[in-house]
CSV table of C-alpha atoms in Angstrom, one decimal:
chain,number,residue,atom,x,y,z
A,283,UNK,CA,-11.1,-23.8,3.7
A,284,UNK,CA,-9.1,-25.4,6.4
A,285,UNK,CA,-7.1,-27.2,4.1
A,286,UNK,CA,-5.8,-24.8,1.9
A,287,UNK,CA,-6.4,-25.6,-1.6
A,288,UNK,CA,-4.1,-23.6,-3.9
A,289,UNK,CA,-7.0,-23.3,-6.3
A,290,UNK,CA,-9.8,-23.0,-3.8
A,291,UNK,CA,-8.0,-19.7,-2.6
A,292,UNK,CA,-7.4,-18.2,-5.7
A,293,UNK,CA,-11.1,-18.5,-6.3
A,294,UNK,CA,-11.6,-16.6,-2.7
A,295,UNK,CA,-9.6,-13.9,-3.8
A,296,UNK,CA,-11.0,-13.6,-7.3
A,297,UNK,CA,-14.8,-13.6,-5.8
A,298,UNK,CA,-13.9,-11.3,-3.1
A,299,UNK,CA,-12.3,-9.1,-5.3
A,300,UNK,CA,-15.2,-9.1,-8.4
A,301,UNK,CA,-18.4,-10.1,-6.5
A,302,UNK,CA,-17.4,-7.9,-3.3
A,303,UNK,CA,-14.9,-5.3,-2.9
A,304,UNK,CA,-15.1,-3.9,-6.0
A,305,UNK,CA,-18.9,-3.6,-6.0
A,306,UNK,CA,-18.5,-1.8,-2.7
A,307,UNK,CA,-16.3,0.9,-4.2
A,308,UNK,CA,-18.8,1.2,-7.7
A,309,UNK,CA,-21.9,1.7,-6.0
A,310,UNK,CA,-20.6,3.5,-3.2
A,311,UNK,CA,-17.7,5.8,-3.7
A,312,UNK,CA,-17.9,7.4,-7.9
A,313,UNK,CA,-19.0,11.1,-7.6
A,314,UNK,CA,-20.3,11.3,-11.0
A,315,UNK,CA,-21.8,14.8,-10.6
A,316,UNK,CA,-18.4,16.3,-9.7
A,317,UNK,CA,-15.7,13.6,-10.3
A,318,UNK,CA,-13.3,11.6,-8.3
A,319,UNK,CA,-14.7,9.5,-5.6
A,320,UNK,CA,-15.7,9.4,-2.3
A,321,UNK,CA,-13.8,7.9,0.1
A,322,UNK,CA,-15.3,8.4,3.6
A,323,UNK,CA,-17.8,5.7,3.9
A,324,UNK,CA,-19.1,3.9,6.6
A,325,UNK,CA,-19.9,0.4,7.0
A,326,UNK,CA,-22.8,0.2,4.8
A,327,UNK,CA,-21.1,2.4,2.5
A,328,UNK,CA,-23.2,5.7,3.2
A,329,UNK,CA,-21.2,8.9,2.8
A,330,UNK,CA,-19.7,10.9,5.9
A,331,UNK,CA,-17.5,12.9,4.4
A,332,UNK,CA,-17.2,14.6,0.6
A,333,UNK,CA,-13.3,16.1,0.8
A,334,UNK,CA,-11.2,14.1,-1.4
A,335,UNK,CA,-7.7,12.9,-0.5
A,336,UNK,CA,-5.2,13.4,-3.2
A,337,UNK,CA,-3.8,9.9,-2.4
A,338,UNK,CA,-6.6,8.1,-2.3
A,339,UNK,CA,-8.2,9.4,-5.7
A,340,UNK,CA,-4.8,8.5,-7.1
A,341,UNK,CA,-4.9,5.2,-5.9
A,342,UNK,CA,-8.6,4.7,-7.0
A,343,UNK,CA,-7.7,5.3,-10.7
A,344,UNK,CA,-4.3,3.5,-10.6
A,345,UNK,CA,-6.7,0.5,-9.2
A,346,UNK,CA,-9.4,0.4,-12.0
A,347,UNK,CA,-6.7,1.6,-15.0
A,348,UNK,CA,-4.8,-1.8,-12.9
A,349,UNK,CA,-7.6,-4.1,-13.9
A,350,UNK,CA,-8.7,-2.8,-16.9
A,351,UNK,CA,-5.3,-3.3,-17.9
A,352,UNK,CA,-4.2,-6.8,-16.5
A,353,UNK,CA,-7.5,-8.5,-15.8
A,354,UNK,CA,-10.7,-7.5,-18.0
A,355,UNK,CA,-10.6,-4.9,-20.7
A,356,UNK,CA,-14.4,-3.7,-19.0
A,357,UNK,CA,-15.6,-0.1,-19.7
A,358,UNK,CA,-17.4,0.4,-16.8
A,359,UNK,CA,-14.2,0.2,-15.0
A,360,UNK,CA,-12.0,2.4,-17.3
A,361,UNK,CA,-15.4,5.2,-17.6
A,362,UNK,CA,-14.6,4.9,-13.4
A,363,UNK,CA,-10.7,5.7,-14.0
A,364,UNK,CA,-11.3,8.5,-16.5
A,365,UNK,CA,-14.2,9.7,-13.8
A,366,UNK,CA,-11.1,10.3,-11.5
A,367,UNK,CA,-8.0,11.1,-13.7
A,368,UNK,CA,-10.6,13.8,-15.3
A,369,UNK,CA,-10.9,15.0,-11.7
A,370,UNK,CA,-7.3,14.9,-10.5
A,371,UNK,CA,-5.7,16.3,-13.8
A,372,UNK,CA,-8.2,19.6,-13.6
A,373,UNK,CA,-7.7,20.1,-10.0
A,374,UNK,CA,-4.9,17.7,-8.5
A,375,UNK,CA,-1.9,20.4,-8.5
A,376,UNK,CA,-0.4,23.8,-7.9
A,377,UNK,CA,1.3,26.6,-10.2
A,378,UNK,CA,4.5,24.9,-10.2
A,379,UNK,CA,2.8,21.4,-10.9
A,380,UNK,CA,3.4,19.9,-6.9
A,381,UNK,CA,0.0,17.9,-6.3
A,382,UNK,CA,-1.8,19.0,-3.3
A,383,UNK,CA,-2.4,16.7,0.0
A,384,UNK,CA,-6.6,17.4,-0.3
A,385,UNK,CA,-9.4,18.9,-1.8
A,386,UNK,CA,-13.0,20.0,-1.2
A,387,UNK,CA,-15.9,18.0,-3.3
A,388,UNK,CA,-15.4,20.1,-6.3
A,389,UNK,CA,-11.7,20.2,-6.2
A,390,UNK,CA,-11.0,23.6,-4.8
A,391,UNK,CA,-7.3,22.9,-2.8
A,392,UNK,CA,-7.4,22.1,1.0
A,393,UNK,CA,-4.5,21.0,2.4
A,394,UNK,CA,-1.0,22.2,0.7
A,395,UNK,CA,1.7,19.9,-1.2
A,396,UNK,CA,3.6,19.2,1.8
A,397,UNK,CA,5.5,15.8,0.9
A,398,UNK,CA,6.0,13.8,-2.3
A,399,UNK,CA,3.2,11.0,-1.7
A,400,UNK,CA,0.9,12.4,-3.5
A,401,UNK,CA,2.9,12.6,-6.8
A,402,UNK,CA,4.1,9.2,-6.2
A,403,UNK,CA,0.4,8.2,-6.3
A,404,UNK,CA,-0.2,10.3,-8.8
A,405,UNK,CA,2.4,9.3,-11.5
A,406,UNK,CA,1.4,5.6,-10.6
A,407,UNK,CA,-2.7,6.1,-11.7
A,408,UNK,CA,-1.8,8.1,-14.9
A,409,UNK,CA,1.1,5.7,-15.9
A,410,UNK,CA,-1.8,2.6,-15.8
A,411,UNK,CA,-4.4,5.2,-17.1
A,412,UNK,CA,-2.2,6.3,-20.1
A,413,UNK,CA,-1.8,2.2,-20.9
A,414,UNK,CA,-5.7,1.6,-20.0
A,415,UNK,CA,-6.9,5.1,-22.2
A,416,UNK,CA,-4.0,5.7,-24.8
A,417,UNK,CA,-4.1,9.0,-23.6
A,418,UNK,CA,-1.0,11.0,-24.4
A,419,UNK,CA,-1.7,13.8,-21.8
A,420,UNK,CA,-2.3,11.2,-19.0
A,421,UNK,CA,1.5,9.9,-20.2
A,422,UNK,CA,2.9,13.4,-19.9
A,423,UNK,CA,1.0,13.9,-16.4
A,424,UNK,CA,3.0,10.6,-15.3
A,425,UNK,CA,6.1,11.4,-16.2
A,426,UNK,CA,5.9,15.2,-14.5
A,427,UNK,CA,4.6,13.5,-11.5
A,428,UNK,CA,7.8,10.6,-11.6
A,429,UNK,CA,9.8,13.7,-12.4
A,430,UNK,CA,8.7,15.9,-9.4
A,431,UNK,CA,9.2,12.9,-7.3
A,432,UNK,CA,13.0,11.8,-8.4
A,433,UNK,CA,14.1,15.8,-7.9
A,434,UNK,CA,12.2,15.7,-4.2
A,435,UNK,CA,13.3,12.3,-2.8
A,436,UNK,CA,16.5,14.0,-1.2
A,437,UNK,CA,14.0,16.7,0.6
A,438,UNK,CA,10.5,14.7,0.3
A,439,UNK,CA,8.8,17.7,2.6
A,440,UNK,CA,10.7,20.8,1.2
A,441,UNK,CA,9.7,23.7,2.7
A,442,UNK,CA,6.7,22.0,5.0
A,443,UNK,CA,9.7,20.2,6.9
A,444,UNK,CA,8.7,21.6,10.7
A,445,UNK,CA,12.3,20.1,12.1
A,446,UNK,CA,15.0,22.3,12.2
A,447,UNK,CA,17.7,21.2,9.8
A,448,UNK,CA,21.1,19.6,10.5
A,449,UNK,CA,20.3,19.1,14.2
A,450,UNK,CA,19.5,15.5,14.0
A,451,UNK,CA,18.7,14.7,9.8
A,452,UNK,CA,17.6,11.5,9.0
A,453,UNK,CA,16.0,9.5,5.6
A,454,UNK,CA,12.9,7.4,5.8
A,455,UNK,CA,12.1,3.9,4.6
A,456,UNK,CA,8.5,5.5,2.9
A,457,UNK,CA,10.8,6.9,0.2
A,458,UNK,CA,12.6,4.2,-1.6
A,459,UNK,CA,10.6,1.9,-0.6
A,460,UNK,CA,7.5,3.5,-2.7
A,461,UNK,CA,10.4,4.6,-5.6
A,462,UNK,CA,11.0,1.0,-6.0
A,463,UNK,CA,7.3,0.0,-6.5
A,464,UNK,CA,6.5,3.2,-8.4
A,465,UNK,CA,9.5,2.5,-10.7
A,466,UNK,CA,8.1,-0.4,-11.6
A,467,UNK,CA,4.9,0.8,-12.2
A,468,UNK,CA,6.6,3.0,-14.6
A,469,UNK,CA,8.9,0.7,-16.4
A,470,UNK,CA,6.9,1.1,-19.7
A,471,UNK,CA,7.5,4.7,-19.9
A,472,UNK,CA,11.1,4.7,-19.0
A,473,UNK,CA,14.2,3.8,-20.8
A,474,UNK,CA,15.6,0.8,-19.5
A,475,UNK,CA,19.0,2.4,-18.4
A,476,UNK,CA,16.6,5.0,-16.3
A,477,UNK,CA,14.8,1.6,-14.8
A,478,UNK,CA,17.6,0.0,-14.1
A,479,UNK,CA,19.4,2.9,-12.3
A,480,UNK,CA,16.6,4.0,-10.1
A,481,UNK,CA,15.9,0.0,-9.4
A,482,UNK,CA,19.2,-0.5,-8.1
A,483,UNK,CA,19.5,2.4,-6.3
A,484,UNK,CA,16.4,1.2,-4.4
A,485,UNK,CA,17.2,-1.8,-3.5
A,486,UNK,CA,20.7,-0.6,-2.8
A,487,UNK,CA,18.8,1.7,0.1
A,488,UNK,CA,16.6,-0.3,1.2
A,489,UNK,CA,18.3,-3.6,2.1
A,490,UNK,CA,21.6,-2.1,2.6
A,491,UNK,CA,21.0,1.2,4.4
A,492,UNK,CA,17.4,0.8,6.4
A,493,UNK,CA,17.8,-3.4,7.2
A,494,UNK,CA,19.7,-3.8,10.1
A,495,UNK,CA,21.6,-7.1,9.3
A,496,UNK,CA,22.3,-7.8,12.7
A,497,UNK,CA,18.4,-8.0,13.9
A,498,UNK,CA,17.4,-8.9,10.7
A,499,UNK,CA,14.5,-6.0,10.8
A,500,UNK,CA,13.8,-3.5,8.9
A,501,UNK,CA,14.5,0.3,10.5
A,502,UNK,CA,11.8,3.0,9.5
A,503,UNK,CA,14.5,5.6,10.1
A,504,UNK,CA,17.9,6.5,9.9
A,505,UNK,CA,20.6,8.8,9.9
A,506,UNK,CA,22.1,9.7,6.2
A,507,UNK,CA,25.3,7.4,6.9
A,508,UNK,CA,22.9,4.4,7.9
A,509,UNK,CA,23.8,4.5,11.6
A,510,UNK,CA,20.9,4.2,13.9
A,511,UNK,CA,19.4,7.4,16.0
A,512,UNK,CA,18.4,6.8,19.8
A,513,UNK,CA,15.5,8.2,19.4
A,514,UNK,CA,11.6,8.0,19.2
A,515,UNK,CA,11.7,7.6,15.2
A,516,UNK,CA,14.9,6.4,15.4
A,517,UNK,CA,13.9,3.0,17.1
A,518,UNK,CA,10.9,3.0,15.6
A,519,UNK,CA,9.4,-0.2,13.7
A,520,UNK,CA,6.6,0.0,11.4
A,521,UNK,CA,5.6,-3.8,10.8
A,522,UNK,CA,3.3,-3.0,7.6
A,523,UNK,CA,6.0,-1.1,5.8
A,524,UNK,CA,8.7,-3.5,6.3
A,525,UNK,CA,6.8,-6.4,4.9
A,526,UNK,CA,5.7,-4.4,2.0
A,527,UNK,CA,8.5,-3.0,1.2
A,528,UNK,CA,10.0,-7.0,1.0
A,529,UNK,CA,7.4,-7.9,-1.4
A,530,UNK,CA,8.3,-5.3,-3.6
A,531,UNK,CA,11.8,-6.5,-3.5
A,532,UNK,CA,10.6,-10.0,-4.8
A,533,UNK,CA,9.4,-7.8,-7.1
A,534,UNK,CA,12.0,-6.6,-8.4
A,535,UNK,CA,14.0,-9.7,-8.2
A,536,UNK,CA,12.0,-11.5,-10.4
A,537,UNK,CA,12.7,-9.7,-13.2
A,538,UNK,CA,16.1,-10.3,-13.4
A,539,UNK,CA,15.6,-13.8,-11.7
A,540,UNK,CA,18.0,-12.6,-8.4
A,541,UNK,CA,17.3,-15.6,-6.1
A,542,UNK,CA,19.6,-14.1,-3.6
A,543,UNK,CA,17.6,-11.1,-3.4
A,544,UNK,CA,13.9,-12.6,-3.2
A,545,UNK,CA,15.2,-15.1,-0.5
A,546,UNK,CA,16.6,-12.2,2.1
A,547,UNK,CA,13.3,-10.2,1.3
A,548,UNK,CA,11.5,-13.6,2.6
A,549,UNK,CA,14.0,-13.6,5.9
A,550,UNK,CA,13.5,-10.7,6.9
A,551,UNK,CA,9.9,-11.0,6.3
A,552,UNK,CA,9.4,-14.0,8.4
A,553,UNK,CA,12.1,-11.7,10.9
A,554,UNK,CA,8.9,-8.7,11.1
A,555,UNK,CA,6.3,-11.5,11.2
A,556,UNK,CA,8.4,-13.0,14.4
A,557,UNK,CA,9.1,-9.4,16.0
A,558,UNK,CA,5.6,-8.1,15.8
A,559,UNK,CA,2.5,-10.9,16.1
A,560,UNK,CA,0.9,-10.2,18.9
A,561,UNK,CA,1.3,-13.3,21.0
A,562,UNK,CA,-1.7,-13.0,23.4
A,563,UNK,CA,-4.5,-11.5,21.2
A,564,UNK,CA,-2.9,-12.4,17.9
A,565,UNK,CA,-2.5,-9.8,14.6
A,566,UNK,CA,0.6,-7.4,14.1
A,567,UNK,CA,1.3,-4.4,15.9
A,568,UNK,CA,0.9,-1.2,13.8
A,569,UNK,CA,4.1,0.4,15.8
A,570,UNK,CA,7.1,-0.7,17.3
A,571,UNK,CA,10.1,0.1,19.9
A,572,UNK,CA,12.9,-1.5,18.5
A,573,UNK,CA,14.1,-1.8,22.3
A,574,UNK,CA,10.5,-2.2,23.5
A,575,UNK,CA,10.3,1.3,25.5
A,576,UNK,CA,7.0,3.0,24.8
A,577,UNK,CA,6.3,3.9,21.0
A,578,UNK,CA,5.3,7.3,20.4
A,579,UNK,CA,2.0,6.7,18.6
A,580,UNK,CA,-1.0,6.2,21.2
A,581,UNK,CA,-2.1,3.4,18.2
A,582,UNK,CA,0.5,1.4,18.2
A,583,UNK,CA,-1.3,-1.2,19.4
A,584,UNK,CA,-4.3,-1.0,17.1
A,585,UNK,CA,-4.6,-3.9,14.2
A,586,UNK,CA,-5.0,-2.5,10.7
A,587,UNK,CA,-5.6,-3.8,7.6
A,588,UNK,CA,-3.3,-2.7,5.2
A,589,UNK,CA,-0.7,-4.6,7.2
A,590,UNK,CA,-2.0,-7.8,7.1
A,591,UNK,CA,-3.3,-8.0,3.8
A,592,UNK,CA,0.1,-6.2,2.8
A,593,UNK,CA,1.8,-9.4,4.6
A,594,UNK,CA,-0.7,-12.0,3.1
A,595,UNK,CA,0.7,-10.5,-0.7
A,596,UNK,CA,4.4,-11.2,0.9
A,597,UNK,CA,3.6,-14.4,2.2
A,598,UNK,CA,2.1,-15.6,-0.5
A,599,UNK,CA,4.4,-14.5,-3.3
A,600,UNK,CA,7.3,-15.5,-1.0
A,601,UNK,CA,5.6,-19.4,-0.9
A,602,UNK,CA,5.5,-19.2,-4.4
A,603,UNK,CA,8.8,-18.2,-5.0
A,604,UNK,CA,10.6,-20.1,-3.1
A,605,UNK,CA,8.6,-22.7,-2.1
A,606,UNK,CA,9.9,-22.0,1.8
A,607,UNK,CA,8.0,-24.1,4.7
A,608,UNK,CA,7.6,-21.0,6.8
A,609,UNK,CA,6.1,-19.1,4.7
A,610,UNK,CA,3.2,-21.6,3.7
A,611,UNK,CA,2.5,-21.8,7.8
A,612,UNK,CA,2.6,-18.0,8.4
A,613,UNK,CA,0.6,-17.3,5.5
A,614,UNK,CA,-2.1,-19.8,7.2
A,615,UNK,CA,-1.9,-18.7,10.5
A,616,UNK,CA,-2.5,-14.5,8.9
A,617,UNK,CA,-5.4,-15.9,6.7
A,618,UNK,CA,-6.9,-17.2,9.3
A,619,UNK,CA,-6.4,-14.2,11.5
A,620,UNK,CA,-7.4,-11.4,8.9
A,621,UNK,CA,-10.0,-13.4,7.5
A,622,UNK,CA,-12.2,-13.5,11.0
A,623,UNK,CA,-11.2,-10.5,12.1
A,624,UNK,CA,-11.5,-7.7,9.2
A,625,UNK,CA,-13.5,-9.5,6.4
A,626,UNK,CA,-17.4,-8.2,7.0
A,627,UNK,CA,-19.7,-10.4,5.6
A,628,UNK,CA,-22.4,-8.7,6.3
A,629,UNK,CA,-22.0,-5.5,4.3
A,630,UNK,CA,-18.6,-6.2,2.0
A,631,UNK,CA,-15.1,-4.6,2.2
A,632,UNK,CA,-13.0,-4.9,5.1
A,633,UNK,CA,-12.9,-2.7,8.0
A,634,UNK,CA,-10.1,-1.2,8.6
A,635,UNK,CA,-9.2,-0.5,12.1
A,636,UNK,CA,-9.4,-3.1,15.1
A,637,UNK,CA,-8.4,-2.5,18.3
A,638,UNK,CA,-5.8,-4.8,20.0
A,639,UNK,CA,-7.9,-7.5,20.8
A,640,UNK,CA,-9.2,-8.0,17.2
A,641,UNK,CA,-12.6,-6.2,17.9
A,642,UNK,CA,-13.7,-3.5,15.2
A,643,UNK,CA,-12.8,0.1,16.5
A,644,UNK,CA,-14.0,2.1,13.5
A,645,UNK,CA,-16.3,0.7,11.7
A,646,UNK,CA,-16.1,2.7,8.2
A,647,UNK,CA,-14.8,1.0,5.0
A,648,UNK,CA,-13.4,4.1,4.0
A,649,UNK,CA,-11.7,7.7,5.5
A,650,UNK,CA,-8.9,10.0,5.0
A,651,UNK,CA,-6.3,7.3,4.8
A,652,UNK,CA,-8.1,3.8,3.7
A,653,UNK,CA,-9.5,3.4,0.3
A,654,UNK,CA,-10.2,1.7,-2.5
A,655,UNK,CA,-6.6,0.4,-3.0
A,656,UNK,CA,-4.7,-2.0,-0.1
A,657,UNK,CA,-8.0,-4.5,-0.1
A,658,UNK,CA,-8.8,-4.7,-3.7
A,659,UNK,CA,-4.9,-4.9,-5.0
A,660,UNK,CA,-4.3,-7.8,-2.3
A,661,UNK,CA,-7.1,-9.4,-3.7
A,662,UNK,CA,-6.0,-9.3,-7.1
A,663,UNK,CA,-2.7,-9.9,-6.2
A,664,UNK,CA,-3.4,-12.6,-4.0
A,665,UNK,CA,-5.4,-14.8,-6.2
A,666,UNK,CA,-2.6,-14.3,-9.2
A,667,UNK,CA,0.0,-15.8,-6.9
A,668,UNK,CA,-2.5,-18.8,-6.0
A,669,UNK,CA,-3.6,-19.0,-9.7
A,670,UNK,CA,0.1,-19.7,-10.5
A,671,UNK,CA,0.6,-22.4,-8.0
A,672,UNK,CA,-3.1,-23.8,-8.7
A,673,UNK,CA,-1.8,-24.3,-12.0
A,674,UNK,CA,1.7,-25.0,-11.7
C-alpha cells in the first residue's frame, strides 16, 4: 500500500467496511430478543455490558438506514435498523418527548435527558430510517427530535446545567457544530428556506465565533460575544472535534459550490493537524491547553479513534476537493499511523483507546461511548471520496 493508489484505497475501505466492521457489529451487537443493540463488547466481540446508550443505538440505526439508503438496498441491514428504531421509539423518551441519556436491556430509563445529544442522534437515525422504511411515524419522530433540539440549542442542558448561571456563561463548539451535520442529514425533510437558515447560521458560529483567526484553531469554548475565557474550558482544544467539525463545513460548502468556505475548513484543518500530532510517539492528542498549561482531563494524552478516523474523512475529502499538496501528505502520514495502530486484524473493528505511545489501553470494540458509528461511517465515507478520485 505504500504507494497509495486512489483505487487500491477505496477498495480497503470498501472491504474493511463490508467484509469486517460491519460483520463485527451483525454478529455481535443486535439484541433480537429485546431490541436495540449491544454496544459493550470486548475485543472478540463477547458482551460485558447489556445497558444501552441512547446515542449509540441512535447512531446504530442512522448507520444501517445510511447504507441501506446510499449503498445496497439489503434487508438484512434495514430488519437491523427497524430492530433498533422499534427499540428506541417504544422506549427512547420522556412525557414531554426529551430522549433519555440510557437505558437498561429492556428499555426501562437509566440515566435522565440531561443535554440535547441524544435528540440530535436521534432525529438523525429516524430521518435515514423514514427514507430507508417509508415509515411516516419514523418521519414525525425526526422532525420532534430536530424540533426539541432547535428550541434547546440556546440551553443544551436545561435544568441538568450544574454551573451556576451568569457567573461565567459560555457556548460550546458540540452544538453547531452537530446542528450543521444534523441539518444536513435532514435536508429532505425541511423546507429549503428552514435549510438554508439553520446552515448559515452554523457556519456563521462556527467559523466566525469558535475559530480563532489569529491561531488559526478552533476553540471548544467561548464566551456568548466570542471573546475567549482564561480558563480550564476556556483554553481548551479538543483536536477530534475541530477537524470534524471542518469536514462538515466542506460539507456544506459543496452544495452551494463555496470554494472559499471548503479551503479555510482545509487551513484550519492542516492548523489542528500541526497543533496536536504528537511529535515523539506520533497520533493526536485527545485534549489540549491552548497555552500548554496542564489540560484538565487526566486523558488528554490518550490516542482515540474517532479522531483519527474523523481526520482521515477531512483529509481525504479535503484532497479531493482541492487537490491541496498537504493534505495528500498528512492524509499518508495518519493512514499509516491509524492503520498500525488501531486496525486489529486479528479479531475485526478497531480498538478504540491507545495510550500515548500507540499501545492498546482498552481493549473492547465497543462501551458506553464507542460504537457502531465513527469506524463504519469513515469507512464508507472514506472509500466514496477515493472512489471519486479513482475514477476521476
Amino acid at each position: 500500500m505504500m504507494e497509495y493508489d486512489f483505487q487500491q484505497l477505496a477498495q480497503l475501505y470498501k472491504n474493511t467496511l463490508l467484509n469486517d466492521v460491519l460483520p463485527f457489529w451483525e454478529q455481535h451487537s443486535v439484541d433480537w430478543e429485546e431490541g436495540g443493540y449491544f454496544t459493550c463488547l470486548d475485543r472478540t466481540g463477547k458482551v460485558f455490558d447489556t445497558d444501552k446508550f441512547i446515542w449509540l443505538q441512535s447512531r446504530q440505526v442512522w448507520l444501517f438506514s445510511m447504507l441501506y439508503n446510499q449503498l445496497e438496498k439489503r434487508e438484512d441491514w434495514l430488519k437491523i435498523a427497524a430492530n433498533g428504531a422499534n427499540f428506541l421509539s417504544e422506549n427512547g423518551r420522556d412525557e414531554v418527548g426529551n430522549w433519555y441519556f440510557s437505558l437498561t436491556r429492556e428499555g426501562e430509563p437509566l440515566i435522565q435527558p440531561y443535554n440535547i445529544f441524544s435528540d440530535c442522534f436521534a432525529a438523525m437515525a429516524f430521518s435515514q430510517y423514514a427514507l430507508a422504511s417509508g415509515r411516516d411515524s419514523a418521519k414525525g419522530v425526526a422532525l420532534q427530535a430536530y424540533s426539541n433540539v432547535l428550541s434547546r440549542q440556546e440551553n443544551p442542558k436545561g435544568k441538568y446545567n450544574k454551573l451556576v448561571p451568569g457567573t461565567r456563561p459560555m457556548k460550546s463548539l458540540a452544538v453547531p457544530m452537530i446542528l450543521a451535520n444534523l441539518s444536513l442529514e435532514m435536508a429532505w425533510l425541511l423546507e429549503d428556506d428552514t435549510l438554508q437558515q439553520v446552515l448559515d447560521a452554523t457556519v456563521e458560529e462556527v467559523m466566525d465565533d469558535f475559530l480563532d483567526k489569529e491561531r488559526g484553531l478552533m476553540f471548544e469554548n467561548v464566551a456568548p460575544d466570542a471573546s475567549h475565557l482564561d480558563c480550564f474550558e476556556g483554553r481548551l482544544i479538543n483536536p477530534g472535534h475541530g477537524i470534524e467539525a471542518m469536514w462538515f463545513m466542506m460539507d456544506i460548502a459543496q452544495r452551494s459550490g463555496n470554494k472559499e468556505l471548503i479551503n479555510q475548513a482545509v487551513n484550519v484543518t492542516l492548523n489542528i493537524l500541526n497543533f496536536a500530532w504528537d511529535k515523539k510517539h506520533g497520533g493526536l492528542y485527545y485534549f489540549m491547553d491552548i497555552d500548554g498549561n496542564p489540560p484538565q482531563q487526566l486523558e488528554w494524552d490518550q490516542k482515540l479513534w474517532w479522531v483519527h478516523l474523523e481526520s482521515l474523512v477531512a483529509l481525504a475529502m479535503g484532497y479531493r476537493l482541492t487537490g491541496r499538496k498537504e493534505c495528500w501528505e498528512w492524509y499518508k502520514k495518519m493512514h499509516e499511523y491509524a492503520w498500525t495502530h488501531f486496525y486489529d486484524a486479528e479479531y475485526g473493528e478497531w480498538f478504540g483507546y491507545l495510550n500515548r505511545r500507540g499501545e492498546v489501553l482498552l481493549n473492547l470494540k465497543g462501551g458506553k461511548w464507542k460504537g457502531c458509528f465513527h469506524v463504519p461511517r469513515a469507512m464508507y465515507m472514506c472509500g466514496l471520496q477515493f472512489d471519486i478520485l479513482g475514477n476521476g
